[in-house]
Amino acid sequence: MSALERVSPHPATPADRGRRRLSREVRNIPTGLLFILPWLIGFLVFVVYPLVASFYYSFTFYPILGKPQFSGLENYISLFNDRLFKTATYNTVYFAVLSVPTGILIAFLLAFVMNRELLFRPLYRTIFYIPTLVPGVASAILWLWLFNSQFGLINMALRSIGMSPIPFLSSMAWAKPALVMMTWWGVGGWMLILLVHPDRNSPPVQAVKGR
């Protein structure tokens, strides 16, 4: 056997490379857990614990100042017999059925337009995404002004074309559609980012293509 044959290692097989890669990933698990530890603690404290505690307390009578007393399914029976629960369920289903499909449709239409060769296209994408960054309180105040029956921007536009103002905030028929329209403000922006085609000449895309 020559010296070259004695020195040269045996060629690594795909199985050997897979085992080395797996062992390297296993060694990196503690480091990864350390990085996500703050989020994990917050998730357990503010999400998991409240969910579990709420489920437990739903089977008890809890007078706040006293100790919880087990009541079985009594709370659920009272809930399903409550007229307000049925109204709340109907409003929730109404809101979800209208807001989700219309929000996706608006995002698809915006993405279809943004995928065309437009002047200042990055600027348009930024403008459509900015509403998702606006705090909820500020958005609510803005929409209260837009929906105002007397000096709201929408009703002012309707008056300018000879139409009667719409009582968005005081009409039972228009209150829920107004809430649905408010969701378009934030949903369309982030969903547009998911649907829009990336710029073919951007450095990340060129790097993926190997150019």
PDB file of C-alpha atoms in Angstrom:
ATOM      1  CA  MET A   1       0.000   0.000   0.000  1.00  0.00           C
ATOM      2  CA  SER A   2       1.432   3.360  -1.025  1.00  0.00           C
ATOM      3  CA  ALA A   3       1.864   6.299   1.366  1.00  0.00           C
ATOM      4  CA  LEU A   4      -0.830   8.217  -0.542  1.00  0.00           C
ATOM      5  CA  GLU A   5      -3.348   5.425   0.034  1.00  0.00           C
ATOM      6  CA  ARG A   6      -2.473   5.297   3.757  1.00  0.00           C
ATOM      7  CA  VAL A   7      -2.857   9.083   4.202  1.00  0.00           C
ATOM      8  CA  SER A   8      -5.980   9.643   2.081  1.00  0.00           C
ATOM      9  CA  PRO A   9      -9.214   9.118   4.081  1.00  0.00           C
ATOM     10  CA  HIS A  10     -12.026   6.982   2.818  1.00  0.00           C
ATOM     11  CA  PRO A  11     -14.449   9.040   0.681  1.00  0.00           C
ATOM     12  CA  ALA A  12     -17.431  10.133   2.720  1.00  0.00           C
ATOM     13  CA  THR A  13     -20.704   8.549   1.663  1.00  0.00           C
ATOM     14  CA  PRO A  14     -24.004  10.489   1.569  1.00  0.00           C
ATOM     15  CA  ALA A  15     -25.033   8.658   4.752  1.00  0.00           C
ATOM     16  CA  ASP A  16     -21.853   9.820   6.527  1.00  0.00           C
ATOM     17  CA  ARG A  17     -22.433  13.423   5.433  1.00  0.00           C
ATOM     18  CA  GLY A  18     -26.043  13.202   6.617  1.00  0.00           C
ATOM     19  CA  ARG A  19     -24.977  11.915  10.041  1.00  0.00           C
ATOM     20  CA  ARG A  20     -22.381  14.691  10.402  1.00  0.00           C
ATOM     21  CA  ARG A  21     -24.932  17.299   9.409  1.00  0.00           C
ATOM     22  CA  LEU A  22     -27.456  15.867  11.869  1.00  0.00           C
ATOM     23  CA  SER A  23     -24.936  15.828  14.712  1.00  0.00           C
ATOM     24  CA  ARG A  24     -24.009  19.447  13.964  1.00  0.00           C
ATOM     25  CA  GLU A  25     -27.675  20.451  14.045  1.00  0.00           C
ATOM     26  CA  VAL A  26     -28.169  18.597  17.337  1.00  0.00           C
ATOM     27  CA  ARG A  27     -25.223  20.476  18.855  1.00  0.00           C
ATOM     28  CA  ASN A  28     -26.808  23.771  17.745  1.00  0.00           C
ATOM     29  CA  ILE A  29     -30.139  23.053  19.482  1.00  0.00           C
ATOM     30  CA  PRO A  30     -29.098  24.532  22.890  1.00  0.00           C
ATOM     31  CA  THR A  31     -27.891  27.703  21.179  1.00  0.00           C
ATOM     32  CA  GLY A  32     -31.145  28.023  19.254  1.00  0.00           C
ATOM     33  CA  LEU A  33     -33.211  27.463  22.394  1.00  0.00           C
ATOM     34  CA  LEU A  34     -31.203  30.153  24.181  1.00  0.00           C
ATOM     35  CA  PHE A  35     -31.999  32.668  21.451  1.00  0.00           C
ATOM     36  CA  ILE A  36     -35.746  31.952  21.506  1.00  0.00           C
ATOM     37  CA  LEU A  37     -35.922  31.664  25.313  1.00  0.00           C
ATOM     38  CA  PRO A  38     -37.355  35.205  25.863  1.00  0.00           C
ATOM     39  CA  TRP A  39     -40.090  34.597  23.295  1.00  0.00           C
ATOM     40  CA  LEU A  40     -40.737  31.106  24.673  1.00  0.00           C
ATOM     41  CA  ILE A  41     -41.142  32.431  28.221  1.00  0.00           C
ATOM     42  CA  GLY A  42     -43.539  35.129  27.024  1.00  0.00           C
ATOM     43  CA  PHE A  43     -45.510  32.593  24.985  1.00  0.00           C
ATOM     44  CA  LEU A  44     -45.880  30.249  27.963  1.00  0.00           C
ATOM     45  CA  VAL A  45     -46.764  33.013  30.439  1.00  0.00           C
ATOM     46  CA  PHE A  46     -49.043  35.175  28.302  1.00  0.00           C
ATOM     47  CA  VAL A  47     -50.588  32.621  25.910  1.00  0.00           C
ATOM     48  CA  VAL A  48     -50.421  29.033  27.151  1.00  0.00           C
ATOM     49  CA  TYR A  49     -51.074  29.706  30.841  1.00  0.00           C
ATOM     50  CA  PRO A  50     -54.105  32.000  30.254  1.00  0.00           C
ATOM     51  CA  LEU A  51     -55.609  29.443  27.863  1.00  0.00           C
ATOM     52  CA  VAL A  52     -55.198  26.560  30.298  1.00  0.00           C
ATOM     53  CA  ALA A  53     -56.387  28.652  33.256  1.00  0.00           C
ATOM     54  CA  SER A  54     -59.435  29.910  31.354  1.00  0.00           C
ATOM     55  CA  PHE A  55     -60.372  26.368  30.399  1.00  0.00           C
ATOM     56  CA  TYR A  56     -60.066  25.247  34.030  1.00  0.00           C
ATOM     57  CA  TYR A  57     -62.009  28.201  35.464  1.00  0.00           C
ATOM     58  CA  SER A  58     -64.789  27.689  32.910  1.00  0.00           C
ATOM     59  CA  PHE A  59     -65.798  24.616  34.912  1.00  0.00           C
ATOM     60  CA  THR A  60     -65.891  26.513  38.213  1.00  0.00           C
ATOM     61  CA  PHE A  61     -67.762  29.259  39.980  1.00  0.00           C
ATOM     62  CA  TYR A  62     -65.113  31.875  40.735  1.00  0.00           C
ATOM     63  CA  PRO A  63     -66.217  34.870  42.860  1.00  0.00           C
ATOM     64  CA  ILE A  64     -62.771  36.550  42.412  1.00  0.00           C
ATOM     65  CA  LEU A  65     -62.372  37.264  46.143  1.00  0.00           C
ATOM     66  CA  GLY A  66     -63.074  33.658  47.071  1.00  0.00           C
ATOM     67  CA  LYS A  67     -61.816  30.270  46.004  1.00  0.00           C
ATOM     68  CA  PRO A  68     -63.054  28.699  42.751  1.00  0.00           C
ATOM     69  CA  GLN A  69     -65.730  26.060  43.256  1.00  0.00           C
ATOM     70  CA  PHE A  70     -66.249  23.279  40.720  1.00  0.00           C
ATOM     71  CA  SER A  71     -69.590  23.664  38.924  1.00  0.00           C
ATOM     72  CA  GLY A  72     -69.299  21.161  36.073  1.00  0.00           C
ATOM     73  CA  LEU A  73     -71.017  22.152  32.823  1.00  0.00           C
ATOM     74  CA  GLU A  74     -73.298  24.705  34.454  1.00  0.00           C
ATOM     75  CA  ASN A  75     -71.453  27.672  32.935  1.00  0.00           C
ATOM     76  CA  TYR A  76     -71.667  26.183  29.433  1.00  0.00           C
ATOM     77  CA  ILE A  77     -75.362  25.400  29.801  1.00  0.00           C
ATOM     78  CA  SER A  78     -76.047  28.986  30.871  1.00  0.00           C
ATOM     79  CA  LEU A  79     -73.910  30.255  27.999  1.00  0.00           C
ATOM     80  CA  PHE A  80     -75.784  28.384  25.278  1.00  0.00           C
ATOM     81  CA  ASN A  81     -79.108  29.508  26.724  1.00  0.00           C
ATOM     82  CA  ASP A  82     -78.042  33.143  26.711  1.00  0.00           C
ATOM     83  CA  ARG A  83     -79.549  35.234  23.895  1.00  0.00           C
ATOM     84  CA  LEU A  84     -76.519  37.554  23.833  1.00  0.00           C
ATOM     85  CA  PHE A  85     -74.221  34.585  23.181  1.00  0.00           C
ATOM     86  CA  LYS A  86     -76.195  33.686  20.062  1.00  0.00           C
ATOM     87  CA  THR A  87     -76.075  37.298  18.898  1.00  0.00           C
ATOM     88  CA  ALA A  88     -72.333  37.486  19.503  1.00  0.00           C
ATOM     89  CA  THR A  89     -71.779  34.218  17.635  1.00  0.00           C
ATOM     90  CA  TYR A  90     -73.801  35.456  14.671  1.00  0.00           C
ATOM     91  CA  ASN A  91     -71.881  38.744  14.569  1.00  0.00           C
ATOM     92  CA  THR A  92     -68.548  36.918  14.759  1.00  0.00           C
ATOM     93  CA  VAL A  93     -69.450  34.565  11.908  1.00  0.00           C
ATOM     94  CA  TYR A  94     -70.824  37.481   9.869  1.00  0.00           C
ATOM     95  CA  PHE A  95     -67.620  39.437  10.382  1.00  0.00           C
ATOM     96  CA  ALA A  96     -65.318  36.508   9.552  1.00  0.00           C
ATOM     97  CA  VAL A  97     -67.252  35.381   6.465  1.00  0.00           C
ATOM     98  CA  LEU A  98     -67.220  38.883   4.972  1.00  0.00           C
ATOM     99  CA  SER A  99     -63.865  40.267   6.095  1.00  0.00           C
ATOM    100  CA  VAL A 100     -61.578  37.343   5.248  1.00  0.00           C
ATOM    101  CA  PRO A 101     -62.673  36.656   1.618  1.00  0.00           C
ATOM    102  CA  THR A 102     -62.976  40.350   0.735  1.00  0.00           C
ATOM    103  CA  GLY A 103     -59.580  41.094   2.297  1.00  0.00           C
ATOM    104  CA  ILE A 104     -57.957  38.298   0.285  1.00  0.00           C
ATOM    105  CA  LEU A 105     -59.698  39.492  -2.897  1.00  0.00           C
ATOM    106  CA  ILE A 106     -58.469  43.062  -2.402  1.00  0.00           C
ATOM    107  CA  ALA A 107     -54.940  41.801  -1.759  1.00  0.00           C
ATOM    108  CA  PHE A 108     -55.078  39.680  -4.942  1.00  0.00           C
ATOM    109  CA  LEU A 109     -56.208  42.659  -6.997  1.00  0.00           C
ATOM    110  CA  LEU A 110     -53.489  44.894  -5.557  1.00  0.00           C
ATOM    111  CA  ALA A 111     -50.860  42.187  -6.105  1.00  0.00           C
ATOM    112  CA  PHE A 112     -52.034  41.772  -9.700  1.00  0.00           C
ATOM    113  CA  VAL A 113     -51.507  45.477 -10.298  1.00  0.00           C
ATOM    114  CA  MET A 114     -48.203  45.607  -8.406  1.00  0.00           C
ATOM    115  CA  ASN A 115     -46.781  42.704 -10.435  1.00  0.00           C
ATOM    116  CA  ARG A 116     -46.940  44.822 -13.573  1.00  0.00           C
ATOM    117  CA  GLU A 117     -44.127  47.065 -14.721  1.00  0.00           C
ATOM    118  CA  LEU A 118     -45.183  50.299 -13.052  1.00  0.00           C
ATOM    119  CA  LEU A 119     -43.292  53.492 -12.438  1.00  0.00           C
ATOM    120  CA  PHE A 120     -42.465  53.925  -8.725  1.00  0.00           C
ATOM    121  CA  ARG A 121     -43.686  50.391  -7.965  1.00  0.00           C
ATOM    122  CA  PRO A 122     -41.593  50.095  -4.745  1.00  0.00           C
ATOM    123  CA  LEU A 123     -43.204  53.328  -3.549  1.00  0.00           C
ATOM    124  CA  TYR A 124     -46.700  51.946  -4.137  1.00  0.00           C
ATOM    125  CA  ARG A 125     -45.846  48.772  -2.239  1.00  0.00           C
ATOM    126  CA  THR A 126     -44.637  50.849   0.693  1.00  0.00           C
ATOM    127  CA  ILE A 127     -47.779  52.995   0.661  1.00  0.00           C
ATOM    128  CA  PHE A 128     -50.060  49.947   0.703  1.00  0.00           C
ATOM    129  CA  TYR A 129     -48.054  48.341   3.528  1.00  0.00           C
ATOM    130  CA  ILE A 130     -47.851  51.403   5.809  1.00  0.00           C
ATOM    131  CA  PRO A 131     -51.416  50.931   7.235  1.00  0.00           C
ATOM    132  CA  THR A 132     -50.313  47.672   8.862  1.00  0.00           C
ATOM    133  CA  LEU A 133     -47.825  49.668  10.956  1.00  0.00           C
ATOM    134  CA  VAL A 134     -50.400  52.156  12.248  1.00  0.00           C
ATOM    135  CA  PRO A 135     -51.447  51.454  15.885  1.00  0.00           C
ATOM    136  CA  GLY A 136     -54.976  50.192  16.395  1.00  0.00           C
ATOM    137  CA  VAL A 137     -56.054  53.226  18.419  1.00  0.00           C
ATOM    138  CA  ALA A 138     -54.914  55.623  15.700  1.00  0.00           C
ATOM    139  CA  SER A 139     -56.671  53.548  13.044  1.00  0.00           C
ATOM    140  CA  ALA A 140     -59.912  53.569  15.040  1.00  0.00           C
ATOM    141  CA  ILE A 141     -59.822  57.371  15.400  1.00  0.00           C
ATOM    142  CA  LEU A 142     -59.136  57.748  11.686  1.00  0.00           C
ATOM    143  CA  TRP A 143     -62.052  55.501  10.716  1.00  0.00           C
ATOM    144  CA  LEU A 144     -64.355  57.274  13.171  1.00  0.00           C
ATOM    145  CA  TRP A 145     -63.616  60.449  11.256  1.00  0.00           C
ATOM    146  CA  LEU A 146     -64.066  58.789   7.852  1.00  0.00           C
ATOM    147  CA  PHE A 147     -67.430  57.272   8.856  1.00  0.00           C
ATOM    148  CA  ASN A 148     -68.798  60.371  10.586  1.00  0.00           C
ATOM    149  CA  SER A 149     -72.287  61.180   9.270  1.00  0.00           C
ATOM    150  CA  GLN A 150     -71.810  64.966   9.253  1.00  0.00           C
ATOM    151  CA  PHE A 151     -68.221  65.779   8.368  1.00  0.00           C
ATOM    152  CA  GLY A 152     -66.762  62.368   7.480  1.00  0.00           C
ATOM    153  CA  LEU A 153     -64.764  62.161   4.266  1.00  0.00           C
ATOM    154  CA  ILE A 154     -66.873  59.325   2.817  1.00  0.00           C
ATOM    155  CA  ASN A 155     -70.189  61.081   3.391  1.00  0.00           C
ATOM    156  CA  MET A 156     -68.770  64.367   2.116  1.00  0.00           C
ATOM    157  CA  ALA A 157     -67.891  62.578  -1.110  1.00  0.00           C
ATOM    158  CA  LEU A 158     -71.410  61.105  -1.284  1.00  0.00           C
ATOM    159  CA  ARG A 159     -72.974  64.548  -0.813  1.00  0.00           C
ATOM    160  CA  SER A 160     -70.816  65.980  -3.560  1.00  0.00           C
ATOM    161  CA  ILE A 161     -72.403  63.596  -6.072  1.00  0.00           C
ATOM    162  CA  GLY A 162     -75.941  64.175  -4.785  1.00  0.00           C
ATOM    163  CA  MET A 163     -76.290  61.063  -2.595  1.00  0.00           C
ATOM    164  CA  SER A 164     -77.600  60.932   0.954  1.00  0.00           C
ATOM    165  CA  PRO A 165     -75.092  60.374   3.786  1.00  0.00           C
ATOM    166  CA  ILE A 166     -74.815  56.881   5.234  1.00  0.00           C
ATOM    167  CA  PRO A 167     -75.054  56.537   9.047  1.00  0.00           C
ATOM    168  CA  PHE A 168     -72.195  54.066   9.372  1.00  0.00           C
ATOM    169  CA  LEU A 169     -71.832  54.488  13.135  1.00  0.00           C
ATOM    170  CA  SER A 170     -75.480  54.730  14.181  1.00  0.00           C
ATOM    171  CA  SER A 171     -77.239  52.251  11.894  1.00  0.00           C
ATOM    172  CA  MET A 172     -77.561  48.576  12.777  1.00  0.00           C
ATOM    173  CA  ALA A 173     -77.590  47.772   9.066  1.00  0.00           C
ATOM    174  CA  TRP A 174     -74.295  49.598   8.365  1.00  0.00           C
ATOM    175  CA  ALA A 175     -72.312  49.057  11.589  1.00  0.00           C
ATOM    176  CA  LYS A 176     -71.055  45.571  10.727  1.00  0.00           C
ATOM    177  CA  PRO A 177     -70.174  46.402   7.084  1.00  0.00           C
ATOM    178  CA  ALA A 178     -68.262  49.413   8.427  1.00  0.00           C
ATOM    179  CA  LEU A 179     -66.231  47.123  10.686  1.00  0.00           C
ATOM    180  CA  VAL A 180     -65.512  44.845   7.739  1.00  0.00           C
ATOM    181  CA  MET A 181     -64.242  47.808   5.711  1.00  0.00           C
ATOM    182  CA  MET A 182     -61.968  48.759   8.596  1.00  0.00           C
ATOM    183  CA  THR A 183     -60.206  45.394   8.320  1.00  0.00           C
ATOM    184  CA  TRP A 184     -59.300  46.076   4.689  1.00  0.00           C
ATOM    185  CA  TRP A 185     -57.063  48.860   6.000  1.00  0.00           C
ATOM    186  CA  GLY A 186     -54.609  46.476   7.635  1.00  0.00           C
ATOM    187  CA  VAL A 187     -55.170  43.056   6.076  1.00  0.00           C
ATOM    188  CA  GLY A 188     -54.583  44.066   2.475  1.00  0.00           C
ATOM    189  CA  GLY A 189     -51.100  45.439   3.186  1.00  0.00           C
ATOM    190  CA  TRP A 190     -49.366  42.447   4.729  1.00  0.00           C
ATOM    191  CA  MET A 191     -51.176  39.991   2.476  1.00  0.00           C
ATOM    192  CA  LEU A 192     -50.073  42.052  -0.520  1.00  0.00           C
ATOM    193  CA  ILE A 193     -46.458  41.511   0.535  1.00  0.00           C
ATOM    194  CA  LEU A 194     -47.071  37.752   0.568  1.00  0.00           C
ATOM    195  CA  LEU A 195     -48.721  37.682  -2.845  1.00  0.00           C
ATOM    196  CA  VAL A 196     -46.711  40.210  -4.818  1.00  0.00           C
ATOM    197  CA  HIS A 197     -43.949  38.828  -7.048  1.00  0.00           C
ATOM    198  CA  PRO A 198     -40.431  39.837  -5.947  1.00  0.00           C
ATOM    199  CA  ASP A 199     -38.417  42.164  -8.122  1.00  0.00           C
ATOM    200  CA  ARG A 200     -36.549  39.990 -10.621  1.00  0.00           C
ATOM    201  CA  ASN A 201     -33.557  42.329 -10.583  1.00  0.00           C
ATOM    202  CA  SER A 202     -33.248  42.557  -6.806  1.00  0.00           C
ATOM    203  CA  PRO A 203     -30.009  41.182  -5.256  1.00  0.00           C
ATOM    204  CA  PRO A 204     -31.748  38.412  -3.233  1.00  0.00           C
ATOM    205  CA  VAL A 205     -33.497  37.051  -6.323  1.00  0.00           C
ATOM    206  CA  GLN A 206     -30.300  37.209  -8.352  1.00  0.00           C
ATOM    207  CA  ALA A 207     -28.460  35.393  -5.560  1.00  0.00           C
ATOM    208  CA  VAL A 208     -31.075  32.614  -5.560  1.00  0.00           C
ATOM    209  CA  LYS A 209     -30.733  32.304  -9.324  1.00  0.00           C
ATOM    210  CA  GLY A 210     -26.950  32.084  -8.977  1.00  0.00           C
ATOM    211  CA  ARG A 211     -26.226  35.174 -11.035  1.00  0.00           C
TER     212      ARG A 211
END
